[in-house]
Short mmCIF file of C-alpha atoms and ligand atoms in Angstrom, two decimals:
data_model
loop_
_atom_site.label_atom_id
_atom_site.label_comp_id
_atom_site.label_asym_id
_atom_site.label_seq_id
_atom_site.Cartn_x
_atom_site.Cartn_y
_atom_site.Cartn_z
CA MET A 131 119.74 132.08 84.81
CA ALA A 132 123.40 131.62 86.55
CA GLU A 133 124.11 130.74 89.67
CA ASP A 134 126.62 133.19 91.77
CA LEU A 135 129.40 131.37 92.73
CA VAL A 136 132.44 132.24 94.48
CA ILE A 137 135.76 129.69 94.66
CA ILE A 138 137.69 130.63 97.95
CA GLY A 139 141.54 129.87 97.04
CA ALA A 140 143.72 131.24 94.80
CA GLY A 141 146.07 128.67 94.75
CA GLY A 142 146.61 126.08 92.49
CA PHE A 143 143.71 123.85 92.98
CA GLY A 144 141.81 127.31 93.20
CA ARG A 145 142.14 127.82 90.17
CA GLU A 146 141.83 124.43 89.11
CA THR A 147 138.35 124.46 90.47
CA LEU A 148 138.11 127.52 88.39
CA ASP A 149 138.91 125.22 85.30
CA VAL A 150 136.51 122.84 86.62
CA VAL A 151 133.46 125.28 86.68
CA GLU A 152 133.80 127.12 82.79
CA ALA A 153 134.05 123.39 81.54
CA VAL A 154 130.61 122.91 83.19
CA ASN A 155 129.51 126.05 81.93
CA ALA A 156 131.12 124.96 78.27
CA ALA A 157 129.22 121.47 78.17
CA ALA A 158 125.61 123.16 79.38
CA PRO A 159 123.21 124.19 76.87
CA GLN A 160 123.39 127.92 79.02
CA PRO A 161 126.27 128.68 81.59
CA VAL A 162 125.33 127.16 85.09
CA TRP A 163 127.43 129.55 86.94
CA ASN A 164 128.42 132.69 87.08
CA VAL A 165 131.80 133.54 88.93
CA VAL A 166 131.37 136.27 91.22
CA GLY A 167 135.19 135.99 91.98
CA VAL A 168 137.86 134.49 93.95
CA VAL A 169 138.02 135.10 97.94
CA ASP A 170 141.44 134.23 99.60
CA ASP A 171 142.46 136.05 102.80
CA ALA A 172 146.40 136.38 101.34
CA PRO A 173 146.69 135.75 98.00
CA SER A 174 150.58 135.81 96.69
CA ALA A 175 151.33 138.11 94.40
CA THR A 176 151.73 135.60 91.43
CA ASN A 177 148.92 134.01 92.45
CA LEU A 178 147.12 137.95 91.56
CA GLN A 179 148.73 138.17 88.31
CA ARG A 180 147.67 134.39 87.25
CA LEU A 181 143.77 135.09 88.05
CA GLU A 182 144.03 138.85 86.48
CA ALA A 183 145.71 136.99 83.11
CA ARG A 184 141.98 134.99 83.30
CA ARG A 185 140.31 137.88 83.80
CA THR A 186 138.92 136.84 86.87
CA PRO A 187 138.93 138.99 90.02
CA HIS A 188 139.97 138.57 93.73
CA VAL A 189 137.38 139.63 95.72
CA GLY A 190 138.50 139.98 98.94
CA THR A 191 138.47 138.06 102.28
CA VAL A 192 136.11 135.75 103.55
CA ALA A 193 135.53 137.89 106.51
CA ASP A 194 134.53 141.08 103.42
CA LEU A 195 132.60 138.08 101.80
CA LEU A 196 130.48 137.12 105.35
CA ALA A 197 130.18 140.98 106.12
CA GLY A 198 128.55 141.38 102.51
CA GLY A 199 125.09 141.38 101.07
CA ARG A 200 125.55 138.74 99.03
CA ARG A 201 124.65 134.93 99.15
CA PRO A 202 126.44 133.04 96.21
CA SER A 203 127.17 130.21 96.69
CA TYR A 204 130.95 128.47 97.25
CA VAL A 205 133.41 126.43 96.83
CA VAL A 206 136.45 126.17 98.59
CA GLY A 207 139.27 125.08 96.18
CA ILE A 208 141.99 124.45 99.07
CA GLY A 209 143.94 121.10 99.33
CA SER A 210 144.33 120.91 102.95
CA PRO A 211 141.38 118.65 104.48
CA VAL A 212 141.79 120.72 107.37
CA VAL A 213 141.72 124.42 106.35
CA ARG A 214 138.94 123.23 104.26
CA ARG A 215 136.44 122.01 106.59
CA THR A 216 137.40 125.37 108.86
CA LEU A 217 136.36 127.74 105.95
CA ALA A 218 133.50 125.58 105.09
CA GLU A 219 131.96 125.43 108.35
CA ARG A 220 132.58 129.76 108.71
CA LEU A 221 130.74 130.09 105.59
CA ASP A 222 127.92 127.25 106.37
CA ALA A 223 127.25 129.25 109.76
CA GLY A 224 127.07 132.52 107.54
CA GLY A 225 124.63 131.36 105.45
CA LEU A 226 126.29 130.12 102.01
CA VAL A 227 125.54 126.82 100.19
CA ALA A 228 128.30 124.50 99.43
CA ALA A 229 128.24 123.99 95.41
CA THR A 230 128.46 120.64 93.56
CA LEU A 231 131.22 120.45 91.19
CA VAL A 232 131.86 117.66 88.68
CA HIS A 233 133.40 118.35 85.54
CA PRO A 234 131.85 117.31 82.27
CA ALA A 235 135.56 114.79 81.00
CA ALA A 236 134.84 112.84 84.83
CA SER A 237 133.28 109.45 84.78
CA LEU A 238 130.53 108.50 87.45
CA GLY A 239 129.33 105.00 87.55
CA SER A 240 125.52 103.96 89.04
CA ARG A 241 124.84 104.62 91.97
CA VAL A 242 127.52 107.77 92.86
CA ASP A 243 126.43 109.80 96.13
CA VAL A 244 128.59 113.24 95.89
CA GLY A 245 128.07 115.83 98.71
CA PRO A 246 127.85 119.24 98.41
CA GLY A 247 131.30 120.86 98.37
CA SER A 248 133.06 118.32 96.85
CA VAL A 249 134.86 118.86 92.99
CA ILE A 250 135.62 116.01 91.29
CA CYS A 251 137.88 117.25 88.33
CA ALA A 252 139.24 116.00 84.67
CA GLY A 253 139.81 112.30 84.35
CA ALA A 254 138.61 110.68 87.60
CA ARG A 255 136.34 107.56 87.03
CA VAL A 256 134.51 106.40 90.10
CA THR A 257 132.58 103.60 89.53
CA THR A 258 129.87 101.79 91.58
CA ASN A 259 128.16 102.18 94.57
CA VAL A 260 130.34 104.98 95.65
CA THR A 261 129.27 107.64 98.46
CA LEU A 262 131.54 110.96 98.75
CA GLY A 263 130.90 113.05 101.69
CA ARG A 264 131.09 116.48 101.78
CA HIS A 265 133.85 118.75 100.28
CA VAL A 266 135.78 115.69 99.14
CA HIS A 267 138.07 116.71 96.05
CA LEU A 268 139.07 114.10 93.59
CA ASN A 269 141.92 115.37 91.32
CA PRO A 270 142.80 114.87 87.87
CA ASN A 271 142.63 111.04 86.62
CA VAL A 272 141.66 110.04 90.19
CA THR A 273 139.90 106.17 90.32
CA VAL A 274 137.68 105.00 92.90
CA GLY A 275 136.37 101.93 92.91
CA HIS A 276 133.51 99.73 93.84
CA ASP A 277 131.81 99.84 96.77
CA THR A 278 133.53 102.36 98.30
CA THR A 279 133.08 105.20 100.73
CA LEU A 280 134.76 108.60 101.28
CA GLY A 281 134.27 110.45 103.97
CA SER A 282 134.14 114.28 104.03
CA PHE A 283 136.94 116.83 103.64
CA VAL A 284 138.71 114.02 101.92
CA SER A 285 141.38 114.92 98.96
CA VAL A 286 142.75 112.70 96.69
CA ASN A 287 145.53 114.04 95.03
CA PRO A 288 146.04 113.05 91.16
CA ALA A 289 146.76 109.81 89.42
CA ALA A 290 146.00 108.30 93.24
CA SER A 291 143.68 105.27 92.89
CA ILE A 292 141.44 103.50 95.48
CA SER A 293 140.50 100.07 95.29
CA GLY A 294 136.88 98.47 96.20
CA ASP A 295 135.49 98.03 99.61
CA CYS A 296 137.31 100.32 100.90
CA THR A 297 136.45 103.11 103.63
CA ILE A 298 138.67 106.96 103.99
CA GLU A 299 137.24 108.62 106.94
CA ASP A 300 136.79 112.20 106.88
CA GLY A 301 139.66 114.57 106.63
CA VAL A 302 142.15 111.92 104.67
CA LEU A 303 144.65 113.33 102.35
CA VAL A 304 145.45 110.44 99.78
CA GLY A 305 149.41 111.94 97.91
CA VAL A 306 149.30 111.92 94.09
CA GLY A 307 149.92 109.05 92.88
CA ALA A 308 149.29 106.98 95.52
CA VAL A 309 147.35 103.04 95.50
CA VAL A 310 145.11 101.89 98.76
CA LEU A 311 144.42 98.28 97.99
CA ASN A 312 140.77 96.54 98.36
CA GLN A 313 138.69 96.40 101.83
CA LEU A 314 140.89 98.75 104.06
CA THR A 315 140.17 101.90 105.89
CA VAL A 316 142.51 104.51 106.20
CA GLY A 317 141.31 106.35 109.25
CA PRO A 318 139.90 109.66 110.02
CA GLY A 319 142.78 112.38 109.76
CA ALA A 320 145.21 110.52 108.09
CA VAL A 321 148.10 111.20 105.32
CA VAL A 322 149.23 109.07 102.57
CA GLY A 323 152.31 110.26 100.96
CA GLY A 324 152.76 110.42 97.49
CA ALA A 325 153.40 106.93 95.14
CA ALA A 326 152.94 105.49 98.42
CA CYS A 327 150.98 101.62 98.90
CA VAL A 328 148.52 101.26 101.30
CA VAL A 329 148.17 97.46 101.92
CA LYS A 330 146.54 97.21 105.67
CA ASP A 331 144.24 99.97 107.29
CA VAL A 332 145.84 103.00 108.30
CA PRO A 333 145.32 104.18 112.04
CA ALA A 334 143.57 107.75 112.57
CA HIS A 335 145.83 110.54 112.01
CA ALA A 336 148.84 108.57 111.00
CA VAL A 337 151.35 109.28 108.22
CA VAL A 338 152.40 106.42 106.08
CA LYS A 339 154.30 106.68 102.75
CA GLY A 340 156.43 104.21 100.73
CA VAL A 341 155.81 100.96 99.27
CA PRO A 342 154.50 98.74 101.19
CA ALA A 343 153.08 102.06 103.26
CA ARG A 344 154.37 102.36 107.17
C1 COA B 1767 154.56 111.62 102.97
C2 COA B 1767 154.76 113.49 103.38
C3 COA B 1767 153.14 113.76 103.96
C4 COA B 1767 155.72 113.38 104.12
O1 COA B 1767 155.80 114.78 104.76
P1 COA B 1767 156.54 115.20 105.96
O2 COA B 1767 156.23 114.62 107.02
O3 COA B 1767 156.75 116.57 106.06
O4 COA B 1767 158.25 114.47 105.12
P2 COA B 1767 159.74 115.42 105.28
O5 COA B 1767 159.39 115.75 103.66
O6 COA B 1767 160.05 116.02 106.24
O7 COA B 1767 160.73 113.69 104.61
C5 COA B 1767 160.63 113.27 105.33
C6 COA B 1767 161.24 111.83 105.00
O8 COA B 1767 160.51 111.29 104.55
C7 COA B 1767 160.98 110.86 103.20
N1 COA B 1767 159.46 111.14 102.38
C8 COA B 1767 158.72 112.39 102.23
N2 COA B 1767 158.06 112.01 101.04
C9 COA B 1767 157.98 110.77 100.88
C10 COA B 1767 157.08 109.75 100.39
N3 COA B 1767 155.99 110.34 100.01
N4 COA B 1767 157.19 108.54 100.08
C11 COA B 1767 158.79 108.44 100.73
N5 COA B 1767 159.59 109.01 101.09
C12 COA B 1767 159.36 109.78 101.18
C13 COA B 1767 161.61 112.09 102.32
O9 COA B 1767 162.41 111.72 101.78
C14 COA B 1767 162.31 112.10 104.31
O10 COA B 1767 163.14 110.90 103.92
P3 COA B 1767 164.52 111.17 105.10
O11 COA B 1767 164.41 111.21 106.25
O12 COA B 1767 165.31 109.86 104.52
O13 COA B 1767 165.36 112.07 104.29
C15 COA B 1767 154.71 114.09 102.02
O14 COA B 1767 156.03 113.92 101.60
C16 COA B 1767 154.05 113.72 100.71
O15 COA B 1767 154.25 112.87 99.82
N6 COA B 1767 152.36 114.39 100.80
C17 COA B 1767 151.66 113.82 99.73
C18 COA B 1767 152.61 115.34 98.68
C19 COA B 1767 151.35 115.20 97.63
O16 COA B 1767 150.23 114.42 97.31
N7 COA B 1767 151.08 116.68 96.44
C20 COA B 1767 150.69 116.34 95.28
C21 COA B 1767 149.64 117.81 95.31
S1 COA B 1767 148.88 117.80 94.13
#
């Protein structure tokens, strides 16, 4: 029987996550997930209309979810690593269990570990011997090369490329179309700007941009 699932976040990535769920269900012999709805503390009117257009209910706030009797699986569809971590910690403490979602049009190679709460979108390519921590987001068309480790709460935005033998620490955001060259480390909480090319290690909590990124 399909398992109940709530998606946290009515914004763009929340609804892209809904696409991943729908694709997973469509590819399976029977639906894997029963989407109870989307949880968002303050959805915009536009995002509520967008949910309504796809017949997915907004089912209240995180506090409502935690106060209710139901304990569905959850996934946080919010791109900010900091916000995602805060919400996941609240939901875990409330006894909810994080779901892991891999779009059927993503490809995972050999010896790939994907942590709970992670969302891997269509077109993402993860090669061999790669570890993804908890609540990692790989957006559409991201590549992650061999022997690379991504910590928890990492967001890799669309079409970014993480090369082989890299270490991307907890809470890093890699911007759209950015490149991290091989054997480099991006420290915890750092941000790599869109279209940047990282050519040397990035310190913790730094924001780097440009080519080469600095
Ligand atoms: C790098 C980044 C984090 C900087 O954010 P910020 O500190 O708020 O930067 P600002 O918008 O204040 O811009 C500061 C300066 O950096 C420049 N800049 C901003 N982002 C840049 C980027 N990615 N590459 C090169 N220069 C950039 C701005 O033009 C501005 O230059 P100026 O001072 O000469 O006018 C952000 O711009 C970025 O690239 N985020 C990733 C976004 C992303 O992936 N979006 C896709 C979501 S799916």
